[in-house]
Amino acid sequence: MDKMMITGGRPLKGTVKVSGAKNAALPAIAACLLAPGKNILRNIPRLRDVDTIRKIMTQLGVEFTDHDGFIEVDAGTVKGYAAPYELVKTMRASILLLGPLLARSGRAKISLPGGCAIGERPVNLHLKALAAMGADLYLEHGYVNARSSGLKGTTIFFDIPTVTGTENIMMAAVTAHGNTIIKNAAKEPEIKDLAEMLRSMGAFIEGDGTDTISIQGTSGLKPAEHFVIPDRIEAGTFAIAAAMTGGDVTIEKCRPEHLTAVIEKVEASGAKVIQNEDSLSVKGPSTIESVDVKTMPFPGFPTDLQAQFMACMCIAKGWSMIRETIFENRFIHVSELKRMGAVIEINGNQALVKGQNQLQGAPVMATDLRASASLVLAGLVAGGTTEVHRIYHLDRGYEALEKKFAALGASIWREKV
Ligand code: EPU
């Protein structure tokens, strides 16, 4: 198991390129199941979660070939229909296979993702929507079993806008009989990206990016070529890091329009941000100002950057209030940040942060992907050396993070424990 070592105190300087978005790559790979033949996917990040979905789909008979700059996904023959516990337990997003497998094979057996560090994270809305489309679903021995002899379009209303739920239903609906309307759909850029991919496959989808998506089923899907959007969470992580280290960083290959709420908060913290079509420049202030943040579905401030922004607020001048409204337990980084000298008080879903002049390096434990990133950011500004343990969480969702930070001048390296 590796640990990340960081000696803090160096302002980040230079240029960094953002990788493809994990949360767009996973549904794009899953969507390849929908039609026989070879798909070409570009800008797929090298991540553990991507390896996991590839492993599951390989077991289903899908063939993956790596090329320079793209991967080929050949779903000519789909012979299996099960996603086993051993793999699903390492990545909840495996549930994304449910919709496309049902659509392609009329059968799916996916290990029910359990709770995870950040909350209970049920999939009841995915299951309810698929049942409304005519799927026969039952839970047995920890697995969701689903069968269908032909899904039917219908109107689905999500109580909560769910990102992977919306994606699952989009993938189930593109080959269903008739029209599906998803109301209170998620509006995240990853939804639009999946819709783009599905349209390239021949699907009829309208309204993606709004809260009502309508899909006209078709039997004529074919493989496609698709370029996955840049990772807005990775870009946001670099923007926050640049601000908090008082650095000067240009973040290339990103989409600033996906980061409006984040840019607004980074600017409010005192940083100077210049936006171009596909890049951002962030110049950090000499003193970070405190800023309140409330996580919201897109276009609000993303829950996936809450922990990183909290690390920034730990060294701000004054108090800030951080409210988490998406997941019920997404403050697990707080006790580790406190070990580095942060002063944070939690009350329900609110964290009151009292900024300190400086954090101190300490051994800390990563508990989930974004919490790990927040500890790395705290390490970049702490006095002395920080050791972040269990960084396999980071490898799930950040491509070569330490190499990218090191290229910006950070003193950061990986060690075997
Ligand atoms: N929810 C339900 N029932 C459901 C589905 C969701 O109650 O059937 C609730 C959840 O418990 C949560 C809220 O609805 O309170 C929103 O959850 P959502 O379903 O949107 O989350 P997700 O689809 O499981 C995706 C990302 C997460 C990101 C969230 C929110 C992927 C693969 N994962 O998860 O990414 O935090 O949307 O934006 O797209 C990460 O990358 O670190 C990560 C956790």
PDB file of N, CA and C in Angstrom, residues 224-309:
ATOM      1  N   ALA A 224     -20.034   4.002 -31.597  1.00  0.00           N
ATOM      2  CA  ALA A 224     -19.740   5.411 -31.833  1.00  0.00           C
ATOM      3  C   ALA A 224     -18.309   5.753 -31.468  1.00  0.00           C
ATOM      4  N   GLU A 225     -17.937   6.975 -31.826  1.00  0.00           N
ATOM      5  CA  GLU A 225     -16.649   7.522 -31.420  1.00  0.00           C
ATOM      6  C   GLU A 225     -16.971   8.706 -30.526  1.00  0.00           C
ATOM      7  N   HIS A 226     -16.294   8.812 -29.372  1.00  0.00           N
ATOM      8  CA  HIS A 226     -16.670   9.859 -28.424  1.00  0.00           C
ATOM      9  C   HIS A 226     -15.440  10.375 -27.685  1.00  0.00           C
ATOM     10  N   PHE A 227     -15.411  11.683 -27.453  1.00  0.00           N
ATOM     11  CA  PHE A 227     -14.329  12.325 -26.692  1.00  0.00           C
ATOM     12  C   PHE A 227     -14.920  12.780 -25.363  1.00  0.00           C
ATOM     13  N   VAL A 228     -14.432  12.197 -24.276  1.00  0.00           N
ATOM     14  CA  VAL A 228     -14.998  12.461 -22.943  1.00  0.00           C
ATOM     15  C   VAL A 228     -14.596  13.867 -22.461  1.00  0.00           C
ATOM     16  N   ILE A 229     -15.514  14.554 -21.796  1.00  0.00           N
ATOM     17  CA  ILE A 229     -15.241  15.919 -21.289  1.00  0.00           C
ATOM     18  C   ILE A 229     -14.129  15.893 -20.224  1.00  0.00           C
ATOM     19  N   PRO A 230     -13.469  17.050 -20.052  1.00  0.00           N
ATOM     20  CA  PRO A 230     -12.430  17.132 -19.010  1.00  0.00           C
ATOM     21  C   PRO A 230     -13.047  17.027 -17.611  1.00  0.00           C
ATOM     22  N   ASP A 231     -12.233  16.619 -16.667  1.00  0.00           N
ATOM     23  CA  ASP A 231     -12.702  16.404 -15.296  1.00  0.00           C
ATOM     24  C   ASP A 231     -12.798  17.737 -14.546  1.00  0.00           C
ATOM     25  N   ARG A 232     -14.038  18.174 -14.313  1.00  0.00           N
ATOM     26  CA  ARG A 232     -14.223  19.486 -13.652  1.00  0.00           C
ATOM     27  C   ARG A 232     -13.791  19.416 -12.199  1.00  0.00           C
ATOM     28  N   ILE A 233     -13.854  18.246 -11.590  1.00  0.00           N
ATOM     29  CA  ILE A 233     -13.460  18.141 -10.178  1.00  0.00           C
ATOM     30  C   ILE A 233     -11.934  18.197 -10.057  1.00  0.00           C
ATOM     31  N   GLU A 234     -11.243  17.564 -10.998  1.00  0.00           N
ATOM     32  CA  GLU A 234      -9.776  17.663 -10.992  1.00  0.00           C
ATOM     33  C   GLU A 234      -9.368  19.126 -11.240  1.00  0.00           C
ATOM     34  N   ALA A 235     -10.008  19.778 -12.215  1.00  0.00           N
ATOM     35  CA  ALA A 235      -9.682  21.175 -12.510  1.00  0.00           C
ATOM     36  C   ALA A 235      -9.932  22.046 -11.277  1.00  0.00           C
ATOM     37  N   GLY A 236     -11.065  21.819 -10.617  1.00  0.00           N
ATOM     38  CA  GLY A 236     -11.400  22.592  -9.420  1.00  0.00           C
ATOM     39  C   GLY A 236     -10.395  22.349  -8.301  1.00  0.00           C
ATOM     40  N   THR A 237      -9.910  21.111  -8.192  1.00  0.00           N
ATOM     41  CA  THR A 237      -8.915  20.781  -7.158  1.00  0.00           C
ATOM     42  C   THR A 237      -7.632  21.596  -7.402  1.00  0.00           C
ATOM     43  N   PHE A 238      -7.206  21.698  -8.682  1.00  0.00           N
ATOM     44  CA  PHE A 238      -6.007  22.501  -8.984  1.00  0.00           C
ATOM     45  C   PHE A 238      -6.253  23.979  -8.732  1.00  0.00           C
ATOM     46  N   ALA A 239      -7.468  24.447  -9.053  1.00  0.00           N
ATOM     47  CA  ALA A 239      -7.772  25.874  -8.843  1.00  0.00           C
ATOM     48  C   ALA A 239      -7.695  26.209  -7.353  1.00  0.00           C
ATOM     49  N   ILE A 240      -8.255  25.343  -6.522  1.00  0.00           N
ATOM     50  CA  ILE A 240      -8.239  25.593  -5.070  1.00  0.00           C
ATOM     51  C   ILE A 240      -6.791  25.511  -4.554  1.00  0.00           C
ATOM     52  N   ALA A 241      -6.039  24.527  -5.063  1.00  0.00           N
ATOM     53  CA  ALA A 241      -4.636  24.369  -4.626  1.00  0.00           C
ATOM     54  C   ALA A 241      -3.818  25.600  -5.000  1.00  0.00           C
ATOM     55  N   ALA A 242      -4.062  26.128  -6.209  1.00  0.00           N
ATOM     56  CA  ALA A 242      -3.319  27.308  -6.642  1.00  0.00           C
ATOM     57  C   ALA A 242      -3.627  28.472  -5.718  1.00  0.00           C
ATOM     58  N   ALA A 243      -4.925  28.631  -5.390  1.00  0.00           N
ATOM     59  CA  ALA A 243      -5.328  29.748  -4.520  1.00  0.00           C
ATOM     60  C   ALA A 243      -4.691  29.597  -3.146  1.00  0.00           C
ATOM     61  N   MET A 244      -4.782  28.413  -2.559  1.00  0.00           N
ATOM     62  CA  MET A 244      -4.360  28.296  -1.152  1.00  0.00           C
ATOM     63  C   MET A 244      -2.855  28.321  -0.974  1.00  0.00           C
ATOM     64  N   THR A 245      -2.093  27.955  -2.029  1.00  0.00           N
ATOM     65  CA  THR A 245      -0.626  28.017  -1.887  1.00  0.00           C
ATOM     66  C   THR A 245      -0.087  29.383  -2.311  1.00  0.00           C
ATOM     67  N   GLY A 246      -0.977  30.308  -2.676  1.00  0.00           N
ATOM     68  CA  GLY A 246      -0.518  31.616  -3.159  1.00  0.00           C
ATOM     69  C   GLY A 246       0.240  31.457  -4.470  1.00  0.00           C
ATOM     70  N   GLY A 247      -0.182  30.493  -5.259  1.00  0.00           N
ATOM     71  CA  GLY A 247       0.534  30.165  -6.489  1.00  0.00           C
ATOM     72  C   GLY A 247       0.021  30.909  -7.708  1.00  0.00           C
ATOM     73  N   ASP A 248       0.489  30.463  -8.867  1.00  0.00           N
ATOM     74  CA  ASP A 248       0.087  31.061 -10.132  1.00  0.00           C
ATOM     75  C   ASP A 248       0.058  29.923 -11.161  1.00  0.00           C
ATOM     76  N   VAL A 249      -1.133  29.390 -11.383  1.00  0.00           N
ATOM     77  CA  VAL A 249      -1.242  28.149 -12.161  1.00  0.00           C
ATOM     78  C   VAL A 249      -2.218  28.330 -13.320  1.00  0.00           C
ATOM     79  N   THR A 250      -1.815  27.841 -14.483  1.00  0.00           N
ATOM     80  CA  THR A 250      -2.741  27.789 -15.617  1.00  0.00           C
ATOM     81  C   THR A 250      -3.211  26.340 -15.764  1.00  0.00           C
ATOM     82  N   ILE A 251      -4.520  26.190 -15.727  1.00  0.00           N
ATOM     83  CA  ILE A 251      -5.122  24.851 -15.783  1.00  0.00           C
ATOM     84  C   ILE A 251      -5.650  24.670 -17.201  1.00  0.00           C
ATOM     85  N   GLU A 252      -4.969  23.815 -17.962  1.00  0.00           N
ATOM     86  CA  GLU A 252      -5.311  23.660 -19.382  1.00  0.00           C
ATOM     87  C   GLU A 252      -6.234  22.475 -19.606  1.00  0.00           C
ATOM     88  N   LYS A 253      -6.864  22.492 -20.781  1.00  0.00           N
ATOM     89  CA  LYS A 253      -7.780  21.414 -21.185  1.00  0.00           C
ATOM     90  C   LYS A 253      -8.911  21.243 -20.190  1.00  0.00           C
ATOM     91  N   CYS A 254      -9.472  22.363 -19.724  1.00  0.00           N
ATOM     92  CA  CYS A 254     -10.648  22.251 -18.859  1.00  0.00           C
ATOM     93  C   CYS A 254     -11.794  23.054 -19.475  1.00  0.00           C
ATOM     94  N   ARG A 255     -12.974  22.964 -18.887  1.00  0.00           N
ATOM     95  CA  ARG A 255     -14.132  23.699 -19.413  1.00  0.00           C
ATOM     96  C   ARG A 255     -14.628  24.636 -18.316  1.00  0.00           C
ATOM     97  N   PRO A 256     -14.150  25.919 -18.319  1.00  0.00           N
ATOM     98  CA  PRO A 256     -14.539  26.842 -17.244  1.00  0.00           C
ATOM     99  C   PRO A 256     -16.050  26.964 -17.063  1.00  0.00           C
ATOM    100  N   GLU A 257     -16.839  26.738 -18.124  1.00  0.00           N
ATOM    101  CA  GLU A 257     -18.299  26.865 -17.966  1.00  0.00           C
ATOM    102  C   GLU A 257     -18.873  25.766 -17.068  1.00  0.00           C
ATOM    103  N   HIS A 258     -18.091  24.713 -16.822  1.00  0.00           N
ATOM    104  CA  HIS A 258     -18.541  23.669 -15.885  1.00  0.00           C
ATOM    105  C   HIS A 258     -18.178  24.010 -14.445  1.00  0.00           C
ATOM    106  N   LEU A 259     -17.483  25.139 -14.261  1.00  0.00           N
ATOM    107  CA  LEU A 259     -16.905  25.445 -12.950  1.00  0.00           C
ATOM    108  C   LEU A 259     -17.351  26.807 -12.421  1.00  0.00           C
ATOM    109  N   THR A 260     -18.472  27.310 -12.936  1.00  0.00           N
ATOM    110  CA  THR A 260     -18.879  28.680 -12.585  1.00  0.00           C
ATOM    111  C   THR A 260     -18.970  28.884 -11.074  1.00  0.00           C
ATOM    112  N   ALA A 261     -19.651  27.970 -10.377  1.00  0.00           N
ATOM    113  CA  ALA A 261     -19.840  28.146  -8.926  1.00  0.00           C
ATOM    114  C   ALA A 261     -18.498  28.061  -8.195  1.00  0.00           C
ATOM    115  N   VAL A 262     -17.608  27.218  -8.696  1.00  0.00           N
ATOM    116  CA  VAL A 262     -16.308  27.024  -8.049  1.00  0.00           C
ATOM    117  C   VAL A 262     -15.440  28.267  -8.264  1.00  0.00           C
ATOM    118  N   ILE A 263     -15.438  28.755  -9.489  1.00  0.00           N
ATOM    119  CA  ILE A 263     -14.629  29.946  -9.803  1.00  0.00           C
ATOM    120  C   ILE A 263     -15.093  31.119  -8.941  1.00  0.00           C
ATOM    121  N   GLU A 264     -16.412  31.227  -8.779  1.00  0.00           N
ATOM    122  CA  GLU A 264     -16.949  32.333  -7.972  1.00  0.00           C
ATOM    123  C   GLU A 264     -16.405  32.267  -6.539  1.00  0.00           C
ATOM    124  N   LYS A 265     -16.351  31.072  -5.960  1.00  0.00           N
ATOM    125  CA  LYS A 265     -15.873  30.908  -4.575  1.00  0.00           C
ATOM    126  C   LYS A 265     -14.354  31.097  -4.493  1.00  0.00           C
ATOM    127  N   VAL A 266     -13.641  30.618  -5.508  1.00  0.00           N
ATOM    128  CA  VAL A 266     -12.172  30.781  -5.497  1.00  0.00           C
ATOM    129  C   VAL A 266     -11.839  32.267  -5.602  1.00  0.00           C
ATOM    130  N   GLU A 267     -12.604  32.985  -6.425  1.00  0.00           N
ATOM    131  CA  GLU A 267     -12.387  34.441  -6.523  1.00  0.00           C
ATOM    132  C   GLU A 267     -12.720  35.133  -5.209  1.00  0.00           C
ATOM    133  N   ALA A 268     -13.822  34.683  -4.569  1.00  0.00           N
ATOM    134  CA  ALA A 268     -14.217  35.309  -3.293  1.00  0.00           C
ATOM    135  C   ALA A 268     -13.160  35.065  -2.217  1.00  0.00           C
ATOM    136  N   SER A 269     -12.365  34.004  -2.373  1.00  0.00           N
ATOM    137  CA  SER A 269     -11.311  33.740  -1.383  1.00  0.00           C
ATOM    138  C   SER A 269     -10.111  34.659  -1.600  1.00  0.00           C
ATOM    139  N   GLY A 270     -10.164  35.489  -2.636  1.00  0.00           N
ATOM    140  CA  GLY A 270      -9.108  36.473  -2.870  1.00  0.00           C
ATOM    141  C   GLY A 270      -8.258  36.179  -4.088  1.00  0.00           C
ATOM    142  N   ALA A 271      -8.471  35.029  -4.733  1.00  0.00           N
ATOM    143  CA  ALA A 271      -7.635  34.682  -5.895  1.00  0.00           C
ATOM    144  C   ALA A 271      -8.100  35.461  -7.132  1.00  0.00           C
ATOM    145  N   LYS A 272      -7.174  35.637  -8.047  1.00  0.00           N
ATOM    146  CA  LYS A 272      -7.501  36.273  -9.319  1.00  0.00           C
ATOM    147  C   LYS A 272      -7.650  35.152 -10.355  1.00  0.00           C
ATOM    148  N   VAL A 273      -8.808  35.103 -11.000  1.00  0.00           N
ATOM    149  CA  VAL A 273      -9.032  34.008 -11.949  1.00  0.00           C
ATOM    150  C   VAL A 273      -9.263  34.589 -13.340  1.00  0.00           C
ATOM    151  N   ILE A 274      -8.530  34.068 -14.307  1.00  0.00           N
ATOM    152  CA  ILE A 274      -8.763  34.475 -15.704  1.00  0.00           C
ATOM    153  C   ILE A 274      -9.287  33.247 -16.451  1.00  0.00           C
ATOM    154  N   GLN A 275     -10.429  33.444 -17.102  1.00  0.00           N
ATOM    155  CA  GLN A 275     -11.043  32.318 -17.817  1.00  0.00           C
ATOM    156  C   GLN A 275     -10.838  32.461 -19.316  1.00  0.00           C
ATOM    157  N   ASN A 276     -10.414  31.389 -19.946  1.00  0.00           N
ATOM    158  CA  ASN A 276     -10.392  31.334 -21.406  1.00  0.00           C
ATOM    159  C   ASN A 276     -11.324  30.205 -21.829  1.00  0.00           C
ATOM    160  N   GLU A 277     -11.408  29.975 -23.138  1.00  0.00           N
ATOM    161  CA  GLU A 277     -12.373  28.973 -23.607  1.00  0.00           C
ATOM    162  C   GLU A 277     -12.110  27.596 -22.985  1.00  0.00           C
ATOM    163  N   ASP A 278     -10.839  27.176 -22.987  1.00  0.00           N
ATOM    164  CA  ASP A 278     -10.547  25.849 -22.449  1.00  0.00           C
ATOM    165  C   ASP A 278      -9.397  25.868 -21.444  1.00  0.00           C
ATOM    166  N   SER A 279      -9.245  26.985 -20.754  1.00  0.00           N
ATOM    167  CA  SER A 279      -8.237  27.024 -19.683  1.00  0.00           C
ATOM    168  C   SER A 279      -8.627  28.062 -18.640  1.00  0.00           C
ATOM    169  N   LEU A 280      -7.970  27.941 -17.499  1.00  0.00           N
ATOM    170  CA  LEU A 280      -8.208  28.850 -16.367  1.00  0.00           C
ATOM    171  C   LEU A 280      -6.856  29.231 -15.808  1.00  0.00           C
ATOM    172  N   SER A 281      -6.664  30.495 -15.453  1.00  0.00           N
ATOM    173  CA  SER A 281      -5.438  30.849 -14.737  1.00  0.00           C
ATOM    174  C   SER A 281      -5.849  31.316 -13.358  1.00  0.00           C
ATOM    175  N   VAL A 282      -5.190  30.803 -12.338  1.00  0.00           N
ATOM    176  CA  VAL A 282      -5.538  31.162 -10.955  1.00  0.00           C
ATOM    177  C   VAL A 282      -4.290  31.671 -10.255  1.00  0.00           C
ATOM    178  N   LYS A 283      -4.394  32.902  -9.756  1.00  0.00           N
ATOM    179  CA  LYS A 283      -3.276  33.496  -9.011  1.00  0.00           C
ATOM    180  C   LYS A 283      -3.755  33.674  -7.580  1.00  0.00           C
ATOM    181  N   GLY A 284      -3.080  33.009  -6.664  1.00  0.00           N
ATOM    182  CA  GLY A 284      -3.523  33.028  -5.270  1.00  0.00           C
ATOM    183  C   GLY A 284      -3.196  34.339  -4.568  1.00  0.00           C
ATOM    184  N   PRO A 285      -3.986  34.692  -3.556  1.00  0.00           N
ATOM    185  CA  PRO A 285      -3.748  35.925  -2.804  1.00  0.00           C
ATOM    186  C   PRO A 285      -2.674  35.697  -1.730  1.00  0.00           C
ATOM    187  N   SER A 286      -2.230  36.788  -1.089  1.00  0.00           N
ATOM    188  CA  SER A 286      -1.266  36.584   0.011  1.00  0.00           C
ATOM    189  C   SER A 286      -2.022  36.107   1.256  1.00  0.00           C
ATOM    190  N   THR A 287      -3.287  36.532   1.406  1.00  0.00           N
ATOM    191  CA  THR A 287      -4.102  36.021   2.522  1.00  0.00           C
ATOM    192  C   THR A 287      -5.434  35.523   1.968  1.00  0.00           C
ATOM    193  N   ILE A 288      -5.797  34.305   2.353  1.00  0.00           N
ATOM    194  CA  ILE A 288      -7.086  33.735   1.903  1.00  0.00           C
ATOM    195  C   ILE A 288      -8.208  34.346   2.741  1.00  0.00           C
ATOM    196  N   GLU A 289      -9.254  34.798   2.044  1.00  0.00           N
ATOM    197  CA  GLU A 289     -10.439  35.325   2.753  1.00  0.00           C
ATOM    198  C   GLU A 289     -11.389  34.166   3.049  1.00  0.00           C
ATOM    199  N   SER A 290     -12.142  34.267   4.127  1.00  0.00           N
ATOM    200  CA  SER A 290     -13.087  33.184   4.417  1.00  0.00           C
ATOM    201  C   SER A 290     -14.356  33.350   3.565  1.00  0.00           C
ATOM    202  N   VAL A 291     -14.895  32.227   3.135  1.00  0.00           N
ATOM    203  CA  VAL A 291     -16.050  32.213   2.226  1.00  0.00           C
ATOM    204  C   VAL A 291     -16.987  31.099   2.687  1.00  0.00           C
ATOM    205  N   ASP A 292     -18.286  31.358   2.675  1.00  0.00           N
ATOM    206  CA  ASP A 292     -19.253  30.308   3.004  1.00  0.00           C
ATOM    207  C   ASP A 292     -19.592  29.509   1.742  1.00  0.00           C
ATOM    208  N   VAL A 293     -19.827  28.221   1.918  1.00  0.00           N
ATOM    209  CA  VAL A 293     -20.140  27.366   0.772  1.00  0.00           C
ATOM    210  C   VAL A 293     -21.273  26.421   1.135  1.00  0.00           C
ATOM    211  N   LYS A 294     -22.172  26.214   0.156  1.00  0.00           N
ATOM    212  CA  LYS A 294     -23.236  25.227   0.337  1.00  0.00           C
ATOM    213  C   LYS A 294     -23.227  24.327  -0.899  1.00  0.00           C
ATOM    214  N   THR A 295     -23.100  23.024  -0.715  1.00  0.00           N
ATOM    215  CA  THR A 295     -23.073  22.145  -1.882  1.00  0.00           C
ATOM    216  C   THR A 295     -24.479  21.984  -2.440  1.00  0.00           C
ATOM    217  N   MET A 296     -24.565  21.912  -3.749  1.00  0.00           N
ATOM    218  CA  MET A 296     -25.854  21.808  -4.440  1.00  0.00           C
ATOM    219  C   MET A 296     -25.657  20.994  -5.715  1.00  0.00           C
ATOM    220  N   PRO A 297     -26.750  20.414  -6.247  1.00  0.00           N
ATOM    221  CA  PRO A 297     -26.616  19.799  -7.575  1.00  0.00           C
ATOM    222  C   PRO A 297     -26.160  20.862  -8.583  1.00  0.00           C
ATOM    223  N   PHE A 298     -25.595  20.438  -9.719  1.00  0.00           N
ATOM    224  CA  PHE A 298     -25.146  21.357 -10.754  1.00  0.00           C
ATOM    225  C   PHE A 298     -26.308  22.264 -11.179  1.00  0.00           C
ATOM    226  N   PRO A 299     -26.112  23.545 -11.368  1.00  0.00           N
ATOM    227  CA  PRO A 299     -24.848  24.276 -11.459  1.00  0.00           C
ATOM    228  C   PRO A 299     -24.331  24.810 -10.126  1.00  0.00           C
ATOM    229  N   GLY A 300     -24.809  24.296  -8.999  1.00  0.00           N
ATOM    230  CA  GLY A 300     -24.329  24.749  -7.696  1.00  0.00           C
ATOM    231  C   GLY A 300     -22.931  24.231  -7.401  1.00  0.00           C
ATOM    232  N   PHE A 301     -22.439  24.557  -6.223  1.00  0.00           N
ATOM    233  CA  PHE A 301     -21.085  24.137  -5.838  1.00  0.00           C
ATOM    234  C   PHE A 301     -21.070  22.616  -5.631  1.00  0.00           C
ATOM    235  N   PRO A 302     -20.159  21.890  -6.305  1.00  0.00           N
ATOM    236  CA  PRO A 302     -20.223  20.415  -6.254  1.00  0.00           C
ATOM    237  C   PRO A 302     -19.786  19.827  -4.922  1.00  0.00           C
ATOM    238  N   THR A 303     -20.522  18.839  -4.466  1.00  0.00           N
ATOM    239  CA  THR A 303     -20.136  18.116  -3.247  1.00  0.00           C
ATOM    240  C   THR A 303     -18.737  17.509  -3.397  1.00  0.00           C
ATOM    241  N   ASP A 304     -18.362  17.183  -4.645  1.00  0.00           N
ATOM    242  CA  ASP A 304     -17.058  16.539  -4.866  1.00  0.00           C
ATOM    243  C   ASP A 304     -15.883  17.502  -4.692  1.00  0.00           C
ATOM    244  N   LEU A 305     -16.169  18.803  -4.436  1.00  0.00           N
ATOM    245  CA  LEU A 305     -15.080  19.751  -4.135  1.00  0.00           C
ATOM    246  C   LEU A 305     -15.222  20.354  -2.739  1.00  0.00           C
ATOM    247  N   GLN A 306     -16.196  19.878  -1.991  1.00  0.00           N
ATOM    248  CA  GLN A 306     -16.422  20.448  -0.647  1.00  0.00           C
ATOM    249  C   GLN A 306     -15.227  20.236   0.279  1.00  0.00           C
ATOM    250  N   ALA A 307     -14.688  19.015   0.278  1.00  0.00           N
ATOM    251  CA  ALA A 307     -13.577  18.703   1.190  1.00  0.00           C
ATOM    252  C   ALA A 307     -12.332  19.527   0.834  1.00  0.00           C
ATOM    253  N   GLN A 308     -12.086  19.670  -0.477  1.00  0.00           N
ATOM    254  CA  GLN A 308     -10.909  20.424  -0.912  1.00  0.00           C
ATOM    255  C   GLN A 308     -11.075  21.905  -0.536  1.00  0.00           C
ATOM    256  N   PHE A 309     -12.295  22.439  -0.699  1.00  0.00           N
ATOM    257  CA  PHE A 309     -12.504  23.852  -0.371  1.00  0.00           C
ATOM    258  C   PHE A 309     -12.390  24.062   1.138  1.00  0.00           C
TER     259      PHE A 309
END
